[in-house]
Coordinates of C-alpha atoms in Angstrom, one line a residue:
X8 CA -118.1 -218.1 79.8
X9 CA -121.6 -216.4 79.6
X10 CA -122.0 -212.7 78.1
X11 CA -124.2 -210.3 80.2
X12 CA -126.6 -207.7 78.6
X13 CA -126.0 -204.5 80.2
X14 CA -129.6 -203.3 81.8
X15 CA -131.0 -199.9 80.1
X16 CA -130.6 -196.6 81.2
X17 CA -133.6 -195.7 84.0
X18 CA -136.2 -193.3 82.7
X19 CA -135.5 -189.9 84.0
X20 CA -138.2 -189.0 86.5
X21 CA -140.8 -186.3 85.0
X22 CA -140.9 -183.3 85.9
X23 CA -143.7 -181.8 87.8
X24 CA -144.6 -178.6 86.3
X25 CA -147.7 -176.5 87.6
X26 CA -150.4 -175.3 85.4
X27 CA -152.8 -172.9 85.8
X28 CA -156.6 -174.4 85.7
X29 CA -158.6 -173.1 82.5
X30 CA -160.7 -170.7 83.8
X31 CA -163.4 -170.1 80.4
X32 CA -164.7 -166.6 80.3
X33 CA -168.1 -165.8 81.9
X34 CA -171.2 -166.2 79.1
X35 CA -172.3 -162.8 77.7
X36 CA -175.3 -160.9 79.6
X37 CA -178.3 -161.9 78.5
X38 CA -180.2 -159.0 76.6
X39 CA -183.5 -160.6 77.6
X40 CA -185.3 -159.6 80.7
X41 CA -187.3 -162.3 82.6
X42 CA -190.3 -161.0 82.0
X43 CA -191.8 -158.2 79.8
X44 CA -191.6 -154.3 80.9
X45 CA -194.6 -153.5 79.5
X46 CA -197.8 -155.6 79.1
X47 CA -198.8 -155.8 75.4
X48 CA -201.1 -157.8 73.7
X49 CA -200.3 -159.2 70.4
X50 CA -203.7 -160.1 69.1
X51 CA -205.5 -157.2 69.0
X52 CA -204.9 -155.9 65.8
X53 CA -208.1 -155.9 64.5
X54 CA -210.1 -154.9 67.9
X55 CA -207.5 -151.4 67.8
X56 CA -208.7 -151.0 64.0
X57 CA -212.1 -151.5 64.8
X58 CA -211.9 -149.0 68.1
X59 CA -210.2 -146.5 65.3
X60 CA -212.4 -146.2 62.8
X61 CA -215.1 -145.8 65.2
X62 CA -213.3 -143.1 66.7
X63 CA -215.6 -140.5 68.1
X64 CA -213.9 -137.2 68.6
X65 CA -214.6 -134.5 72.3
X66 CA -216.1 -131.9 70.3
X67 CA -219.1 -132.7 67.7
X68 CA -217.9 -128.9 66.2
X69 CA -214.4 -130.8 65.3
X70 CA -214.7 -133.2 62.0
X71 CA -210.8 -134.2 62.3
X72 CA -208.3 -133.6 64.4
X73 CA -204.7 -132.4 64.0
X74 CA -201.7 -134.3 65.0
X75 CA -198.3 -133.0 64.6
X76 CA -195.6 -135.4 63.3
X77 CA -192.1 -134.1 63.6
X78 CA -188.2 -135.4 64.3
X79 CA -184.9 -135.9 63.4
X80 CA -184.2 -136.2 59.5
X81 CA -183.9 -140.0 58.2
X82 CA -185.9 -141.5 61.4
X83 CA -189.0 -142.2 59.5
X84 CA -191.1 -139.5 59.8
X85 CA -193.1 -140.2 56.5
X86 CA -192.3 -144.4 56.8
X87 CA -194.7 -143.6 60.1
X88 CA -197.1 -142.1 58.6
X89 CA -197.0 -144.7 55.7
X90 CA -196.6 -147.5 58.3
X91 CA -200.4 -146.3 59.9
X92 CA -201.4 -146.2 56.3
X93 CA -200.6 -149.6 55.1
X94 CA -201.4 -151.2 58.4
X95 CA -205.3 -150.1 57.4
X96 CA -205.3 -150.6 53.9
X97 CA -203.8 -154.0 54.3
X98 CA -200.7 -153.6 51.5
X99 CA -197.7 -151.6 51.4
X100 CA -198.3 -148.1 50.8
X101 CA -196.4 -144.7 50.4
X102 CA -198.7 -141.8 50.5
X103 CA -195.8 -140.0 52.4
X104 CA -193.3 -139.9 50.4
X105 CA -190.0 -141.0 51.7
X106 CA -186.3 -139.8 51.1
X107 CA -184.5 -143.1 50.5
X108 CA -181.2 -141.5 49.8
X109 CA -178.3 -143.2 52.6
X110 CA -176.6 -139.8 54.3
X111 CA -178.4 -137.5 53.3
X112 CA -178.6 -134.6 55.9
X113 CA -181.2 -132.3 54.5
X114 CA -184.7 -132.8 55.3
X115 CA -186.9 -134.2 52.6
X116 CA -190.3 -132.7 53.5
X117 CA -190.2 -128.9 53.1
X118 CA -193.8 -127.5 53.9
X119 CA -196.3 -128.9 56.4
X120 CA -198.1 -131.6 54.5
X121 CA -201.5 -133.3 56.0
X122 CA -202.0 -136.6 55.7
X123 CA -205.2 -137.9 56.1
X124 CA -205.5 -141.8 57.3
X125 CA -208.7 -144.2 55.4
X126 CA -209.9 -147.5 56.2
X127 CA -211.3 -149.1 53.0
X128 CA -213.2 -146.0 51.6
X129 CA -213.7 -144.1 55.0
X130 CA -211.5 -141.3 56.0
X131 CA -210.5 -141.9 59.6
X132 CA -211.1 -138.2 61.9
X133 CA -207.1 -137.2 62.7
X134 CA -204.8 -135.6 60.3
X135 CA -200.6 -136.2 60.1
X136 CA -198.7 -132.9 59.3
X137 CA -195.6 -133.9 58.7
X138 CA -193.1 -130.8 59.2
X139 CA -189.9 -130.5 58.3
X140 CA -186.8 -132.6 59.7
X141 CA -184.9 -131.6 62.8
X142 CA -181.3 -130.4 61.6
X143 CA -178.4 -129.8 63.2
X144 CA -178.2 -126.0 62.3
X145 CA -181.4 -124.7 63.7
X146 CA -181.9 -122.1 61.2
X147 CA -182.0 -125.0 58.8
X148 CA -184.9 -126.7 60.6
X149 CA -187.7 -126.6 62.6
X150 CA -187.5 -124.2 65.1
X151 CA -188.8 -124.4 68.4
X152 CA -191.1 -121.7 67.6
X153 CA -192.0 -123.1 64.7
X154 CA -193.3 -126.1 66.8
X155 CA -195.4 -124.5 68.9
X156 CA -196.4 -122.3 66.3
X157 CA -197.9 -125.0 63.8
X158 CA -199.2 -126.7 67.1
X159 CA -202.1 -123.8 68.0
X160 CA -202.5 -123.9 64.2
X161 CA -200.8 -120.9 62.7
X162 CA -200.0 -122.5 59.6
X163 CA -197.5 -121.4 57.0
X164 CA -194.7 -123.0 55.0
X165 CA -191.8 -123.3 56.7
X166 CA -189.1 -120.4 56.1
X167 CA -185.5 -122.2 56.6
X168 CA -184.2 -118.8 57.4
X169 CA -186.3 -117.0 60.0
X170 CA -189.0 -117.9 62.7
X171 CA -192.3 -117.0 60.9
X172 CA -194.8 -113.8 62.0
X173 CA -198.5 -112.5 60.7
X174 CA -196.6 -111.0 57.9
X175 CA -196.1 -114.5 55.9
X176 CA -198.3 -115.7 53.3
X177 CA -199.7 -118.8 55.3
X178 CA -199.7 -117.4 59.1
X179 CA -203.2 -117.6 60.8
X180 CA -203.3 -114.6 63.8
X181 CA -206.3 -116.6 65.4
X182 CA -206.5 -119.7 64.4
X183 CA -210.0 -122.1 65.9
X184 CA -209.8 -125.0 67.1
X185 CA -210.3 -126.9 63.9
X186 CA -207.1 -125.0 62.8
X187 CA -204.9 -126.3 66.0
X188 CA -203.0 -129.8 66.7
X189 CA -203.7 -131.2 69.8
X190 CA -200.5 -133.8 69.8
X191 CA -196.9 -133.4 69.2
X192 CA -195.6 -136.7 68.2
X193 CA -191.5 -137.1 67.9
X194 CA -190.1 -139.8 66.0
X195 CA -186.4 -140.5 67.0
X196 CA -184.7 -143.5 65.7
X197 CA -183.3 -145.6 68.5
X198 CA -180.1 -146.4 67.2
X199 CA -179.6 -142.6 67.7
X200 CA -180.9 -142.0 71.3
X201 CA -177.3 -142.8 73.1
X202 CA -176.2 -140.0 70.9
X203 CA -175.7 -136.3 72.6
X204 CA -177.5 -134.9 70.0
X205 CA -178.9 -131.5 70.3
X206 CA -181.6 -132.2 67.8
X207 CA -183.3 -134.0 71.0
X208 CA -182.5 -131.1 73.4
X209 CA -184.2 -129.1 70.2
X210 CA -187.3 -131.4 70.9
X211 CA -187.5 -130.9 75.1
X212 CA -190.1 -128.6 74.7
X213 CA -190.8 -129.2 78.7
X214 CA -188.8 -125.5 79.5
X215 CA -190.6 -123.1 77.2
X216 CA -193.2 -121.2 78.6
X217 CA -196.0 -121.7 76.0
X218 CA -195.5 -125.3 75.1
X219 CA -196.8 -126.1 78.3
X220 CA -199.8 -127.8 78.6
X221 CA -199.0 -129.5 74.9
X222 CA -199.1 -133.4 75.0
X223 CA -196.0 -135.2 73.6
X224 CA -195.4 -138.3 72.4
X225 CA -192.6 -140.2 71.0
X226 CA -191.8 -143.1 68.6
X227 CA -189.1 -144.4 68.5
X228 CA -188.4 -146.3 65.1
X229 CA -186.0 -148.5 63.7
X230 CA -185.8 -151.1 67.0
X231 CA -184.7 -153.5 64.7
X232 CA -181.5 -152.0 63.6
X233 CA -180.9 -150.8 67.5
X234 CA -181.1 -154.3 68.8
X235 CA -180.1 -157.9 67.5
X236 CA -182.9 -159.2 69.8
X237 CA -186.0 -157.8 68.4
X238 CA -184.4 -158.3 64.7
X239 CA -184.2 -161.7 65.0
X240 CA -187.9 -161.4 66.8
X241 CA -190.3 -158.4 66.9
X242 CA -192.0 -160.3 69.5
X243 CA -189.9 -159.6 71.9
X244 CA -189.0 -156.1 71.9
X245 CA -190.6 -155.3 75.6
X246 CA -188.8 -157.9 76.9
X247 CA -185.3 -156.7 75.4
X248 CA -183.1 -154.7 77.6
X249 CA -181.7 -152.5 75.1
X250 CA -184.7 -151.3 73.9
X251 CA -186.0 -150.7 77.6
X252 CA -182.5 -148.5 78.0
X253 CA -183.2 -146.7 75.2
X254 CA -186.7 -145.4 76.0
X255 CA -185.5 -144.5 79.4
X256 CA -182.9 -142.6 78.3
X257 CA -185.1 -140.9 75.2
X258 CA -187.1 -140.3 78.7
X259 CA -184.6 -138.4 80.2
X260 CA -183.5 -136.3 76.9
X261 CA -186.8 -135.2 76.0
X262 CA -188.9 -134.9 79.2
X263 CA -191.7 -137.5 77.8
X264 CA -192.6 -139.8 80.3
X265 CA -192.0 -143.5 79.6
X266 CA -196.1 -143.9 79.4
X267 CA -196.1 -141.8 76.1
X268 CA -193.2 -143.5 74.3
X269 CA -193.7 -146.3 72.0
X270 CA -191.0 -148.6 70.2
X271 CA -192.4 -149.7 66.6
X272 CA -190.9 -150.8 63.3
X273 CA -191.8 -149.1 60.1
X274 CA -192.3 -150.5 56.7
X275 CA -189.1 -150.5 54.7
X276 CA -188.3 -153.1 52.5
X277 CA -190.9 -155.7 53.1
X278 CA -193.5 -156.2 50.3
X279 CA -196.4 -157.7 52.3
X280 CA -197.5 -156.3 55.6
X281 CA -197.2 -158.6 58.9
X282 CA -199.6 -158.3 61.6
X283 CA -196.7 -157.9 64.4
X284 CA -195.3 -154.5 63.0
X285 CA -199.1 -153.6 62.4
X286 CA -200.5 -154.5 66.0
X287 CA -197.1 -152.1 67.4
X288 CA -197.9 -149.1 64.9
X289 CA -202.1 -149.7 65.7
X290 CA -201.7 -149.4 69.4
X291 CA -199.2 -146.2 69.3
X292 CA -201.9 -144.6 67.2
X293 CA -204.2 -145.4 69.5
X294 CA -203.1 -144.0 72.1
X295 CA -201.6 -140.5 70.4
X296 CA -205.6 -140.5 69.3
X297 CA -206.1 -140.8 73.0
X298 CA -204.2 -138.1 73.9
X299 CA -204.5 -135.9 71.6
X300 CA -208.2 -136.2 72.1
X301 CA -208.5 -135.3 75.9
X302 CA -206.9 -132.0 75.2
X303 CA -209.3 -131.7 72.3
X304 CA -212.0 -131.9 75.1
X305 CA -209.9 -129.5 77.3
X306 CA -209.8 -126.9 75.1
X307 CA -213.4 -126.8 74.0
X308 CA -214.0 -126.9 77.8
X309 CA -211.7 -123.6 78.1
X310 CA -213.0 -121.7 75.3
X311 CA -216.6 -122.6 76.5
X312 CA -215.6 -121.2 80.1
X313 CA -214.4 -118.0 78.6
X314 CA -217.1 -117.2 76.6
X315 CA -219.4 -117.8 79.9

């Protein structure tokens, strides 16, 4: 009699169980824009230094003229005007001196201090006064007043307590025009601008009655800290979308129009200066030298009329 192998067990028929399909999440935006904002040659450097120190100012009468350098404390104020310095010199300078203590809330620079810019051993013809650092308590800071003041040239150091009058040491009752600033240049750092900070309402002198007619320009430092793009490449900071954002919205907090804002880095820790953060800090100078210039010609042009 034959034995008989029993047959295995059939395999249990699988399941179906429905998935859901792996949908991977969209790619971040990218912070580039497809083309640049703003048309900006980067080989110019030494064609903007030349054009500098060749500088001829509106009025023969005027040997130098006066630029007014102010902002919000720790956005680089003095770095700025160190940044012009070494970009002519060729090194790393710090005429200006810098306060390079982290959170400190007080403003470094206590009087109005010119500055005086040379290329080799020729003195350039504008002047920096660097004035004392926006602060949140505004009887701690610059006032408004105090702007508009040191602007038509009624010089003084600046009293952190009161707005000052002809009775102070320093005041000048009627000042020339050799005495006046003919540009008021902010410099707010962009990491700040998406702040609501009242130090930039303090700096919309657009409302008062006798700032009118005074030409304002912004820089806006520290691009490099505001935007991984343009850290990882200078290069590219008119074709980053951050730093497009930012200058519109400085725009709209300060009443400057986009044409008179300029993005730059300043020297900070490098040794050696590079001709990208040069070409950026050249052209802005440029143009404040512009500026600043044509009202130069505009005044003499007034005080020529009235004397007629």
């Amino acid at each position: 009699m034959g034995s008989s192998k029993s047959s295995p067990a059939p395999a249990p028929a699988p399941v179906y169980t429905p998935t859901r399909s792996y949908t991977p999440p969209p790619p971040p935006p990218n912070p580039e824009l497809d083309k640049p904002f703003r048309k900006f040659n980067w080989n110019q450097k030494e064609a903007l230094k030349k054009k500098l120190e060749d500088f001829t100012l509106g009025n023969p009468d005027v040997k130098k003229i006066n630029i007014l350098v102010a902002g919000q404390i720790g956005a680089g104020k003095s770095s700025f005007i160190n940044s012009i310095d070494s970009a002519f010199q060729g090194r790393i300078t710090s005429r200006a001196l810098v306060n390079s203590s982290d959170g400190d809330s007080r403003s470094f620079t206590q009087d109005l201090k010119g500055f005086t810019i040379k290329s080799g051993k020729k003195s350039l013809p504008f002047v920096f006064n660097d004035i004392m650092g926006l602060e949140p308590d505004q009887l701690t800071g610059s006032h408004i007043e105090d702007l508009i003041s040191a602007m038509f040239g009624k010089g003084y150091k600046f009293n952190q307590k009161q707005t000052p009058t002809y009775k102070d040491q320093h005041y000048t009752c009627d000042p020339i025009l050799s005495d006046q600033a003919f540009c008021l240049v902010y410099i707010i750092a962009a990491e700040t601008v998406q702040f609501t900070d009242e130090r930039l309402n303090k700096l919309k002198l657009t409302e008062n009655e006798r700032a009118k007619g005074i030409p304002q320009v912004v820089i806006m430092t520290k691009v490099d800290e505001a935007c991984p793009l343009v850290k990882n490449d200078l290069g590219k900071i008119y074709t980053s979308k951050k730093i497009k954002e930012k200058m519109e919205l400085c725009s709209t907090k300060t009443g400057v129009p986009m044409t008179n804002i300029f993005p730059v880095k300043n020297y900070h820790e490098e040794i050696d200066t590079e001709d990208d953060i040069d070409v950026l800090i050249l052209k802005a100078l440029e143009q404040i030298v512009q500026i600043a210039n044509v009202r130069l010609k505009d005044s003499t042009d007034k005080n020529e009329s009235a004397v007629k």
